[in-house]
Short mmCIF file of C-alpha atoms and ligand atoms in Angstrom, two decimals:
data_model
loop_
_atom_site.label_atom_id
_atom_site.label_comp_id
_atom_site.label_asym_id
_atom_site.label_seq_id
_atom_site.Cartn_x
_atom_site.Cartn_y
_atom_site.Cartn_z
CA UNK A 1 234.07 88.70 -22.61
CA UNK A 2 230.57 89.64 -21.56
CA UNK A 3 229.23 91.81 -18.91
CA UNK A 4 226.48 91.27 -16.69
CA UNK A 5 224.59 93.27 -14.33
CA UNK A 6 223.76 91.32 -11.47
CA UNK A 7 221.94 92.10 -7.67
CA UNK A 8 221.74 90.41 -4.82
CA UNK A 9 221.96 90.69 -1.22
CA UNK A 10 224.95 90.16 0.85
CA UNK A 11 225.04 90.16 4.61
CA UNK A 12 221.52 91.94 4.49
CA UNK A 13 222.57 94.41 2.34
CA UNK A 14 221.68 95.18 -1.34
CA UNK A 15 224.42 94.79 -3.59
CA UNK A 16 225.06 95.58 -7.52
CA UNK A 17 227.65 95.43 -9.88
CA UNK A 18 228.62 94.59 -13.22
CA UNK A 19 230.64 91.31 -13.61
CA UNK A 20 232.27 89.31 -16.21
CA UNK A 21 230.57 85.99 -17.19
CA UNK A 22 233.35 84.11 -16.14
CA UNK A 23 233.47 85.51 -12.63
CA UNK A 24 233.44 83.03 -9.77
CA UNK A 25 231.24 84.07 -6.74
CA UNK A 26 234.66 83.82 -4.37
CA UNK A 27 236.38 86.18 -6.72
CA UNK A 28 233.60 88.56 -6.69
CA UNK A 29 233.26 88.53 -2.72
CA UNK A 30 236.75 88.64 -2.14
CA UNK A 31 238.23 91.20 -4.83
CA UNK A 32 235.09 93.29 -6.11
CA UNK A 33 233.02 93.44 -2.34
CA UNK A 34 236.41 93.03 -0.56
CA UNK A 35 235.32 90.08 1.96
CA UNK A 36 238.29 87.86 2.79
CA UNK A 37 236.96 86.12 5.13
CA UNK A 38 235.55 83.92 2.69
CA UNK A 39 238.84 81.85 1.39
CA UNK A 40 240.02 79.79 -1.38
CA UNK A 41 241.73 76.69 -0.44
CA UNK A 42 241.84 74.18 -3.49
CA UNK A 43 239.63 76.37 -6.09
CA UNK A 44 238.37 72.66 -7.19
CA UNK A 45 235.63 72.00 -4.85
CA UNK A 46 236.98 69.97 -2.84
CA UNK A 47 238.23 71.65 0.18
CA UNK A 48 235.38 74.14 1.60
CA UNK A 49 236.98 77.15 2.44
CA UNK A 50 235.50 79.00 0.38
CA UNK A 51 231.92 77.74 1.74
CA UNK A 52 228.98 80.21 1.80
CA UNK A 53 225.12 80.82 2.18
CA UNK A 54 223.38 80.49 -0.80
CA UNK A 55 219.18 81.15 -0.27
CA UNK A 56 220.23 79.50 2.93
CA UNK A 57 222.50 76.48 1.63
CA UNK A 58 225.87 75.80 1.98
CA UNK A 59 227.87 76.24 -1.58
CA UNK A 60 231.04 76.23 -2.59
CA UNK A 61 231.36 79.53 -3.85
CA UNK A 62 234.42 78.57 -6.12
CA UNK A 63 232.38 76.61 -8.18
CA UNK A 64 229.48 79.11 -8.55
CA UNK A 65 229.77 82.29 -11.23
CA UNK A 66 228.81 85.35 -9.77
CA UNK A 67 225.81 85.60 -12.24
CA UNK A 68 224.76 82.42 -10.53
CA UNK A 69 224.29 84.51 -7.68
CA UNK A 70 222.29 87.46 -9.47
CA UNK A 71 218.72 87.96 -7.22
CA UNK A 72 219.82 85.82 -4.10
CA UNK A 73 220.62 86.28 -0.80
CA UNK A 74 224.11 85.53 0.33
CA UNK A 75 225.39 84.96 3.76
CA UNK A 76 229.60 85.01 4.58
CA UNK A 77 231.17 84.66 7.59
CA UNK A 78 231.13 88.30 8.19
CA UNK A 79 227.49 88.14 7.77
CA UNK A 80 227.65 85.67 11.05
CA UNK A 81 227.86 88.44 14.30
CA UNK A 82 224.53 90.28 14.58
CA UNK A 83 224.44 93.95 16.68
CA UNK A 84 228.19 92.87 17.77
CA UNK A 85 227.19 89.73 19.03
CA UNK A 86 229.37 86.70 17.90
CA UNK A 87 227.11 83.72 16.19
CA UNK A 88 226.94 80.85 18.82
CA UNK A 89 228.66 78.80 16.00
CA UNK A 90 231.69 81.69 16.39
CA UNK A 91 231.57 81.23 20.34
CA UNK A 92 231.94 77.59 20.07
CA UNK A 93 235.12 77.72 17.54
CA UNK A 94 237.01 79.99 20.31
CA UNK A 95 235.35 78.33 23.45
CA UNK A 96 236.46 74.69 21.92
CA UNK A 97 239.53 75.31 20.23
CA UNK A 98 237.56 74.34 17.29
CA UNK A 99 241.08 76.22 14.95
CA UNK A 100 244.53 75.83 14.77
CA UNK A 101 245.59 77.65 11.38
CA UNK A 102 242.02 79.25 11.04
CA UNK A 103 242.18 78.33 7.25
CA UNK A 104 239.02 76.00 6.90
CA UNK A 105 237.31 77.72 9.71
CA UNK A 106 235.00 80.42 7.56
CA UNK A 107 234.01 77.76 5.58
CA UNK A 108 233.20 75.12 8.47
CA UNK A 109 231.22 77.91 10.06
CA UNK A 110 228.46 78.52 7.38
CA UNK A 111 228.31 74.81 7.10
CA UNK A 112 227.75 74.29 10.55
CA UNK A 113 225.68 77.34 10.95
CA UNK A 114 223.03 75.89 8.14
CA UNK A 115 222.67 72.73 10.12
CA UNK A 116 222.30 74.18 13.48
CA UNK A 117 219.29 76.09 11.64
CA UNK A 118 218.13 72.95 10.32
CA UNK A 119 218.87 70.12 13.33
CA UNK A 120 218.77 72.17 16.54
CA UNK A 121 220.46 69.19 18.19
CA UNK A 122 222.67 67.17 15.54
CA UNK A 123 224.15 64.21 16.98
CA UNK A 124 228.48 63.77 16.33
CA UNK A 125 227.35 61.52 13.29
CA UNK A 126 225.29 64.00 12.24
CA UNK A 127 227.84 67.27 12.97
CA UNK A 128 230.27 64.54 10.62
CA UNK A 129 228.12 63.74 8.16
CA UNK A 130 227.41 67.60 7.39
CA UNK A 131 231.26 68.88 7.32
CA UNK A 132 232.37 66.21 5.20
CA UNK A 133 233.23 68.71 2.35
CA UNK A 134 234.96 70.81 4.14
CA UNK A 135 238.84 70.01 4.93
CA UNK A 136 240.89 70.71 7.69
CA UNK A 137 244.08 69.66 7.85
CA UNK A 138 245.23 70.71 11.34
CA UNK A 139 242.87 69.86 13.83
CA UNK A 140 241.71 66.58 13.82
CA UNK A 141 238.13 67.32 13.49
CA UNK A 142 237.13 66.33 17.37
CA UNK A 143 237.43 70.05 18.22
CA UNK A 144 235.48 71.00 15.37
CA UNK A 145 232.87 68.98 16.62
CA UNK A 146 232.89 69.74 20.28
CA UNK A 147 232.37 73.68 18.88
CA UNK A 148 229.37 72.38 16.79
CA UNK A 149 227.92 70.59 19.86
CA UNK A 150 228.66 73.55 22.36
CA UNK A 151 226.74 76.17 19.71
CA UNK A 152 223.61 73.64 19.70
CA UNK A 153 223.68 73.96 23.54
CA UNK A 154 224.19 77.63 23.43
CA UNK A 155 221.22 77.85 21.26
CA UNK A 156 218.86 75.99 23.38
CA UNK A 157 219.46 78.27 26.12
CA UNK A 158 218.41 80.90 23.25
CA UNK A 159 221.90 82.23 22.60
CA UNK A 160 222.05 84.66 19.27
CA UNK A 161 221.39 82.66 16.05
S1 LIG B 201 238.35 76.74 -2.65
FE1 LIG B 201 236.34 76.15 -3.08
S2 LIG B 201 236.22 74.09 -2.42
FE2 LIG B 201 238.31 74.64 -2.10
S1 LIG B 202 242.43 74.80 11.33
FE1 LIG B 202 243.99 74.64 9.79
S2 LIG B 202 242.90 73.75 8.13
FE2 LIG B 202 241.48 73.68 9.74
#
C-alpha cells in the first residue's frame, strides 16, 4: 500500500504525517491525531456523525481519504470553543436540550456552525433544510432546531463565533 505525506491544518494548528492511500479522513482524526469527538455512525455517508470543516464546508469525513485533505484547513468539534469560550452553536445544544444520546451532536454542530457563518438568521426551513444529512435518532429534531435558532440570537448580540 502506498504512503503519502500529507499537511494540513487542524483546529489552527499545523499538522503532518504520513498516511496510507486508503486512509479515511475520520480514521486519521480519530486514531492517528486522537480526536474522538468526531464520530462514525454508519461509515456510508449517510448518517453525519462524522461531519467536519473542510476549507469551511461541511463533509462527511468518512467518505473523504486523508490525502484528500493534504494542504487544507480542517475544523472538528474540538476546534469549536475559542480562549475557553463555548461556540454559541455549543451553548445552544446545552441551553435547548438540543441531545439526548450526544451521538449525532459533533456532527450537527459543524453543520450548523457553517450555516450560522453563512445565514446569520436561518429561518426553521432553512435550519431543516441544512441538517438534512445528518441523523438523529433520539431527539426529534425540534430541539435541534430551537439550539440552532438560540445560537443565531446569541450571535446577533455578538456572542463568540
Ligand atoms: S459515519 Fe460518516 S456519514 Fe455516517
Ligand atoms: S441525540 Fe442521539 S442520535 Fe441525536
Amino acid at each position: 500500500m502506498s504512503r503519502h505525506s500529507i499537511k494540513l491544518k487542524l483546529n489552527g494548528e499545523e499538522r503532518e504525517s504520513e498516511v496510507e492511500s486508503r486512509l479515511l479522513l475520520v480514521h486519521f482524526i480519530r486514531e492517528e491525531l486522537n480526536l474522538t469527538g468526531t464520530h462514525i455512525g454508519c461509515d456510508t455517508t449517510s448518517c453525519g456523525a462524522c461531519t467536519v470543516l473542510l476549507n469551511g464546508t461541511p463533509v462527511k469525513s468518512c467518505t473523504v481519504f486523508a490525502v484528500q485533505a493534504a494542504g487544507a484547513e480542517i475544523t472538528t468539534v474540538e476546534g469549536l470553543a475559542t480562549n475557553g469560550n463555548l461556540h454559541p452553536i455549543q451553548e445552544g445544544f446545552m441551553s435547548e436540550h438540543g441531545l439526548q444520546c450526544g451521538f449525532c451532536t459533533p456532527g450537527m454542530m459543524m453543520t450548523s456552525s457553517a450555516l450560522l457563518r453563512d445565514n446569520a438568521d436561518p429561518t426553521e426551513e432553512e435550519i431543516r433544510w441544512a441538517i438534512s444529512g445528518n441523523l438523529c435518532r433520539c431527539t426529534g429534531y425540534v430541539n435541534i432546531v430551537k439550539a440552532v435558532r438560540y445560537a443565531a440570537e446569541k450571535m446577533k448580540e455578538g456572542g463568540n463565533g
